[in-house]
Coordinates of C-alpha atoms and ligand atoms in Angstrom, one line a residue:
X1 CA -6.1 -21.2 0.5
X2 CA -4.4 -19.1 -1.3
X3 CA -5.2 -17.5 -4.8
X4 CA -2.9 -15.4 -7.0
X5 CA -3.3 -13.6 -10.3
X6 CA -1.3 -11.4 -12.3
X7 CA -1.8 -8.8 -14.5
X8 CA 0.4 -6.6 -17.2
X9 CA 0.9 -2.8 -17.3
X10 CA 0.3 -1.0 -20.5
X11 CA 1.6 1.8 -22.6
X12 CA -1.0 4.1 -24.3
X13 CA 0.5 4.1 -28.1
X14 CA -2.1 6.9 -29.5
X15 CA -4.7 8.9 -28.0
X16 CA -4.1 9.3 -24.1
X17 CA -6.1 12.4 -22.7
X18 CA -8.4 12.9 -25.8
X19 CA -9.8 9.4 -25.0
X20 CA -11.1 10.9 -21.8
X21 CA -13.3 13.3 -24.0
X22 CA -14.8 10.4 -26.2
X23 CA -11.9 9.5 -28.8
X24 CA -10.7 6.6 -29.4
X25 CA -7.0 5.4 -28.2
X26 CA -4.8 2.6 -28.9
X27 CA -3.0 0.7 -26.2
X28 CA -0.8 -2.4 -25.8
X29 CA -0.1 -4.6 -22.8
X30 CA 3.5 -4.9 -21.7
X31 CA 5.8 -7.6 -20.6
X32 CA 5.9 -6.0 -17.1
X33 CA 3.6 -7.4 -14.3
X34 CA 2.1 -7.3 -11.0
X35 CA 1.5 -10.3 -8.7
X36 CA -1.1 -10.3 -6.3
X37 CA -1.7 -13.0 -3.7
X38 CA -4.6 -13.4 -1.6
X39 CA -5.7 -15.3 1.4
X40 CA -8.0 -16.0 4.3
X41 CA -7.4 -15.1 7.7
X42 CA -8.8 -15.7 10.9
X43 CA -8.4 -12.1 12.2
X44 CA -11.4 -9.7 11.2
X45 CA -9.3 -7.2 9.4
X46 CA -8.2 -6.8 5.8
X47 CA -4.6 -6.4 5.4
X48 CA -2.6 -5.3 2.6
X49 CA 0.8 -5.5 1.9
X50 CA 2.9 -3.4 -0.8
X51 CA 6.2 -1.9 -1.3
X52 CA 4.6 1.2 -0.7
X53 CA 3.7 -0.2 3.2
X54 CA 1.3 -2.2 5.1
X55 CA -2.3 -1.4 6.1
X56 CA -4.0 -3.2 8.2
X57 CA -8.0 -2.6 9.2
X58 CA -11.2 -3.8 10.3
X59 CA -13.7 -5.3 7.9
X60 CA -16.4 -3.1 6.8
X61 CA -14.6 -0.1 8.5
X62 CA -15.4 3.5 6.9
X63 CA -11.8 4.1 7.8
X64 CA -10.2 6.9 5.7
X65 CA -7.3 5.1 4.2
X66 CA -3.9 6.3 2.1
X67 CA -5.3 6.6 -1.7
X68 CA -3.1 3.7 -2.8
X69 CA -5.1 1.0 -0.4
X70 CA -8.5 2.0 -1.7
X71 CA -8.7 -0.2 -4.2
X72 CA -7.7 -3.4 -2.4
X73 CA -10.3 -2.1 0.7
X74 CA -12.8 -1.5 -1.7
X75 CA -12.5 -5.0 -3.4
X76 CA -11.8 -7.0 -0.3
X77 CA -14.7 -5.5 1.3
X78 CA -17.1 -5.5 -1.4
X79 CA -16.5 -9.5 -1.8
X80 CA -16.0 -10.3 1.7
X81 CA -19.8 -8.8 2.3
X82 CA -21.3 -10.1 -1.1
X83 CA -20.0 -13.7 -0.2
X84 CA -20.9 -13.4 3.7
X85 CA -17.5 -14.5 4.7
X86 CA -16.7 -14.7 8.2
X87 CA -12.6 -14.6 7.2
X88 CA -10.5 -11.6 7.0
X89 CA -8.3 -11.2 4.1
X90 CA -4.2 -11.0 3.3
X91 CA -3.4 -9.3 0.3
X92 CA -0.3 -9.0 -0.9
X93 CA 1.4 -7.2 -4.1
X94 CA 4.5 -7.8 -6.1
X95 CA 5.3 -5.5 -8.9
X96 CA 7.9 -5.4 -11.3
X97 CA 6.1 -2.1 -12.9
X98 CA 7.5 1.4 -11.9
X99 CA 4.7 3.2 -9.6
X100 CA 3.0 6.5 -10.9
X101 CA 4.9 7.1 -14.3
X102 CA 2.2 6.1 -16.8
X103 CA 2.8 2.5 -17.3
X104 CA -0.5 1.0 -15.7
X105 CA 0.9 -0.2 -12.4
X106 CA -2.6 1.2 -10.5
X107 CA -4.6 -0.5 -13.4
X108 CA -3.1 -3.7 -13.2
X109 CA -3.5 -3.7 -9.5
X110 CA -6.9 -3.4 -9.5
X111 CA -7.1 -5.9 -12.3
X112 CA -5.0 -8.6 -10.7
X113 CA -6.4 -7.9 -7.4
X114 CA -9.7 -8.5 -8.7
X115 CA -8.8 -12.0 -10.1
X116 CA -6.5 -12.7 -7.0
X117 CA -9.7 -11.9 -4.4
X118 CA -12.3 -13.2 -6.2
X119 CA -10.5 -16.4 -6.6
X120 CA -10.8 -17.0 -3.3
X121 CA -14.5 -17.3 -3.6
X122 CA -15.8 -18.1 -7.2
X123 CA -14.1 -18.0 -11.1
X124 CA -15.1 -14.8 -12.6
X125 CA -15.1 -14.1 -16.8
X126 CA -12.9 -11.8 -17.9
X127 CA -15.5 -9.2 -18.0
X128 CA -16.9 -9.3 -14.6
X129 CA -13.1 -8.8 -13.5
X130 CA -12.8 -5.7 -15.6
X131 CA -15.7 -4.2 -14.5
X132 CA -15.1 -4.8 -10.8
X133 CA -11.6 -3.3 -11.5
X134 CA -12.7 -0.3 -13.2
X135 CA -15.2 0.1 -9.9
X136 CA -11.9 -0.6 -7.5
X137 CA -9.9 2.2 -9.7
X138 CA -12.7 5.0 -9.5
X139 CA -12.1 4.8 -5.7
X140 CA -8.4 6.4 -6.7
X141 CA -9.5 8.3 -9.7
X142 CA -13.4 8.8 -10.6
X143 CA -12.8 9.8 -14.2
X144 CA -11.1 7.2 -15.5
X145 CA -11.8 6.0 -19.3
X146 CA -11.3 2.5 -18.2
X147 CA -8.9 2.0 -21.2
X148 CA -6.0 1.0 -18.7
X149 CA -8.1 -1.5 -17.0
X150 CA -9.1 -3.1 -20.1
X151 CA -5.9 -3.6 -21.9
X152 CA -4.5 -4.9 -18.5
X153 CA -7.1 -7.5 -18.5
X154 CA -7.4 -8.9 -22.1
X155 CA -3.4 -8.1 -22.9
X156 CA -2.4 -7.6 -26.5
X157 CA -3.2 -4.5 -28.4
X158 CA -6.6 -2.6 -28.2
X159 CA -8.3 0.3 -29.7
X160 CA -10.5 1.7 -27.2
X161 CA -13.2 4.2 -27.3
X162 CA -15.2 5.3 -23.6
X163 CA -18.7 4.7 -23.4
X164 CA -20.4 3.9 -20.2
X165 CA -23.5 3.3 -21.9
X166 CA -23.0 0.0 -23.2
X167 CA -21.1 -2.9 -21.5
X168 CA -17.6 -2.4 -21.2
X169 CA -15.7 -4.3 -23.4
X170 CA -17.5 -5.6 -26.4
X171 CA -18.9 -2.6 -27.7
X172 CA -16.0 -0.4 -27.1
X173 CA -13.0 -2.3 -27.5
X174 CA -11.3 -4.0 -30.8
X175 CA -8.2 -6.2 -30.5
X176 CA -5.6 -5.3 -32.9
X177 CA -5.0 -8.8 -34.1
X178 CA -1.9 -8.0 -36.6
X179 CA 0.8 -6.2 -34.4
X180 CA 3.7 -6.3 -35.8
X181 CA 7.0 -6.8 -34.3
X182 CA 7.4 -3.5 -32.5
X183 CA 10.8 -2.7 -30.8
X184 CA 9.9 -0.2 -28.2
X185 CA 11.8 1.4 -26.1
X186 CA 10.5 2.8 -22.7
X187 CA 12.2 5.3 -20.9
X188 CA 11.4 6.8 -17.7
X189 CA 11.9 10.7 -16.8
X190 CA 11.9 9.3 -12.9
X191 CA 9.4 12.3 -12.3
X192 CA 6.2 10.9 -10.6
X193 CA 3.1 12.2 -12.0
X194 CA -0.7 12.3 -11.1
X195 CA -2.9 11.5 -13.6
X196 CA -5.9 13.3 -11.6
X197 CA -4.4 16.7 -11.9
X198 CA -2.8 16.0 -15.4
X199 CA -6.7 15.0 -16.6
X200 CA -7.7 18.3 -14.9
X201 CA -5.4 20.6 -16.4
X202 CA -6.6 19.2 -19.8
X203 CA -10.2 19.7 -18.7
X204 CA -9.2 23.6 -18.0
X205 CA -7.4 23.8 -21.6
X206 CA -11.0 22.9 -23.2
X207 CA -12.9 25.0 -20.8
X208 CA -11.0 28.0 -22.0
X209 CA -10.8 26.9 -25.7
X210 CA -13.7 24.2 -26.7
X211 CA -13.2 24.9 -30.4
X212 CA -9.3 24.1 -30.5
X213 CA -9.9 21.1 -28.1
X214 CA -12.5 20.0 -30.6
X215 CA -10.3 20.1 -33.5
X216 CA -7.4 18.3 -31.9
X217 CA -9.9 15.7 -31.4
X218 CA -10.8 15.6 -34.7
X219 CA -7.1 15.2 -35.7
X220 CA -6.2 12.7 -33.1
X221 CA -9.4 10.7 -34.4
X222 CA -7.8 11.1 -38.4
X223 CA -4.5 10.2 -37.0
X224 CA -5.8 7.1 -35.0
X225 CA -7.6 5.8 -38.5
X226 CA -4.0 6.3 -40.1
X227 CA -2.4 4.3 -37.7
X228 CA -4.6 1.3 -38.3
X229 CA -3.6 1.6 -42.1
X230 CA 0.0 1.9 -41.3
X231 CA 0.3 -0.9 -38.8
X232 CA -1.8 -3.1 -41.6
X233 CA 1.0 -2.3 -43.8
X234 CA 3.8 -2.8 -41.2
X235 CA 5.1 0.3 -42.1
X236 CA 7.5 1.2 -39.1
X237 CA 8.5 4.5 -40.4
X238 CA 5.3 5.8 -41.0
X239 CA 4.0 4.7 -37.4
X240 CA 7.0 6.4 -35.6
X241 CA 6.2 9.8 -37.8
X242 CA 2.4 9.7 -36.6
X243 CA 3.9 8.8 -32.8
X244 CA 5.5 12.4 -32.9
X245 CA 2.5 13.8 -34.9
X246 CA 0.7 12.6 -31.7
X247 CA 3.5 14.2 -29.3
X248 CA 2.8 17.9 -31.1
X249 CA -1.2 17.3 -29.8
X250 CA 0.2 16.6 -26.3
X251 CA 2.3 19.5 -26.5
X252 CA -0.5 21.6 -27.5
X253 CA -2.8 20.5 -24.1
X254 CA 0.3 21.2 -22.4
X255 CA 1.1 17.9 -20.5
X256 CA 5.0 17.5 -21.9
X257 CA 7.5 19.6 -20.1
X258 CA 11.3 20.4 -20.8
X259 CA 12.4 16.7 -19.1
X260 CA 10.2 15.2 -21.8
X261 CA 10.9 17.3 -24.6
X262 CA 14.7 17.2 -23.8
X263 CA 14.6 13.0 -23.6
X264 CA 12.5 13.1 -26.9
X265 CA 15.1 15.0 -29.0
X266 CA 18.0 13.4 -27.5
X267 CA 16.7 10.2 -28.9
X268 CA 15.8 12.1 -32.3
X269 CA 19.2 10.4 -34.0
X270 CA 18.0 6.9 -33.5
X271 CA 14.6 6.9 -33.1
X272 CA 11.7 6.4 -35.7
X273 CA 9.2 8.6 -34.0
X274 CA 8.5 9.2 -30.1
X275 CA 6.0 10.3 -27.6
X276 CA 4.6 10.6 -24.0
X277 CA 2.8 7.9 -22.8
X278 CA 0.0 8.1 -20.6
X279 CA -0.9 11.2 -18.9
X280 CA 2.3 13.0 -18.9
X281 CA 3.9 16.0 -16.6
X282 CA 6.5 13.1 -16.0
X283 CA 6.1 9.7 -16.4
X284 CA 7.8 7.8 -19.1
X285 CA 7.8 7.9 -23.1
X286 CA 7.7 5.8 -25.7
X287 CA 10.2 5.5 -28.9
X288 CA 10.2 3.7 -31.8
X289 CA 14.3 2.1 -31.8
X290 CA 15.6 -0.3 -34.3
X291 CA 17.3 -3.0 -32.3
X292 CA 20.5 -2.3 -33.5
X293 CA 20.7 1.2 -32.1
X294 CA 19.6 0.3 -28.6
X295 CA 23.1 0.2 -27.3
X296 CA 23.2 4.0 -28.1
X297 CA 20.2 4.7 -25.6
X298 CA 22.3 5.1 -22.5
X299 CA 24.7 7.7 -23.7
X300 CA 21.9 9.5 -25.2
X301 CA 19.3 9.6 -22.3
X302 CA 22.1 9.9 -19.6
X303 CA 22.7 8.3 -16.6
X304 CA 19.7 9.7 -14.6
X305 CA 16.7 8.1 -16.6
X306 CA 15.9 4.5 -16.6
X307 CA 15.0 2.7 -19.5
X308 CA 14.2 -0.5 -20.5
X309 CA 12.5 -2.2 -24.2
X310 CA 9.6 -3.8 -24.0
X311 CA 7.5 -6.4 -25.7
X312 CA 4.0 -6.5 -26.1
X313 CA 2.0 -9.1 -23.6
X314 CA -0.5 -11.0 -25.3
X315 CA -2.0 -12.9 -22.1
X316 CA -3.8 -10.1 -20.1
X317 CA -4.6 -11.3 -16.5
X318 CA -4.1 -14.9 -15.4
X319 CA -4.9 -17.0 -12.3
X320 CA -1.3 -18.4 -11.4
Ligands
PMV1 O1 -2.1 7.2 -15.7 P1 -1.6 7.1 -16.8 O2 -0.3 8.0 -16.8 O3 -1.4 5.9 -17.5 O4 -2.5 7.8 -18.0 C1 -4.1 7.7 -18.3 C2 -4.6 8.2 -19.5 C3 -5.6 9.1 -19.5 O5 -6.0 9.3 -21.1 C4 -4.4 10.4 -19.1 C5 -6.5 9.1 -18.2 C6 -7.8 8.2 -18.6 O6 -8.4 7.6 -17.9 O7 -7.6 7.5 -19.5

């Protein structure tokens, strides 16, 4: 018996980092996916196959595994023990989401793996998938705001506020329904980043200057309120300006670097606005670019950068 599920990657349009400290963020799922296939085996092991390598360990082992395998091992052990299964599990991951560059690869893996592995036992609701996938993601990143797993589960565009005192989806997430057709360019700096390290750096910034950090949180909140209005009015030009404004706040909390700044400025002549998406310190930038200018991107960015245009995924996690 096999169970397959897929989940989309994501971008953060507004509010990364500040969302960890309680402000709202706006995220969108994108049309790049990870697919996870799970099956029972006769061995007493958990086997994980991915482009990062293969792992095989005994069930219920307290083996220290590499960080990228932790969520799968956590989910497999949890479901094997809660369903009193006597079988082992084989989990295979196929992804077209670039890894470690802020496009939600690990969250999409957690969400797709939760749906895939649980599908061998029983169908879970979206909310159950979300809660379990956040638990799995916490094995690699305990401070996650939960925003990434939420958008990977539900798809579309969402407003998200971290609130650990209430059930995750209903109270803290609002779907943005009237999204207009955004031409989003995603460009990869090809510098891998660590979300954990960048979040810790921002924590230090906050410790050193509580007052300015609190002002920046207020500015981000104001900006996002304005963004909601701008989106309702389908005003792409104003939306681009808001993205560039958000980039200033990300520069100030020091999650940018010369490569990201160069990429942003090289796209200035064709973009309505651009910013880092995700943790920064590498990873990707997003830019609003009109379709007719897409053929200029390659020359502006240079050959060493990857880029693609993204559409917003509306499906979220699906069993295949
Ligand atoms: O892992 P990334 O690059 O998608 O960044 C996640 C966004 C943060 O706001 C930096 C962290 C979080 O948990 O929301």
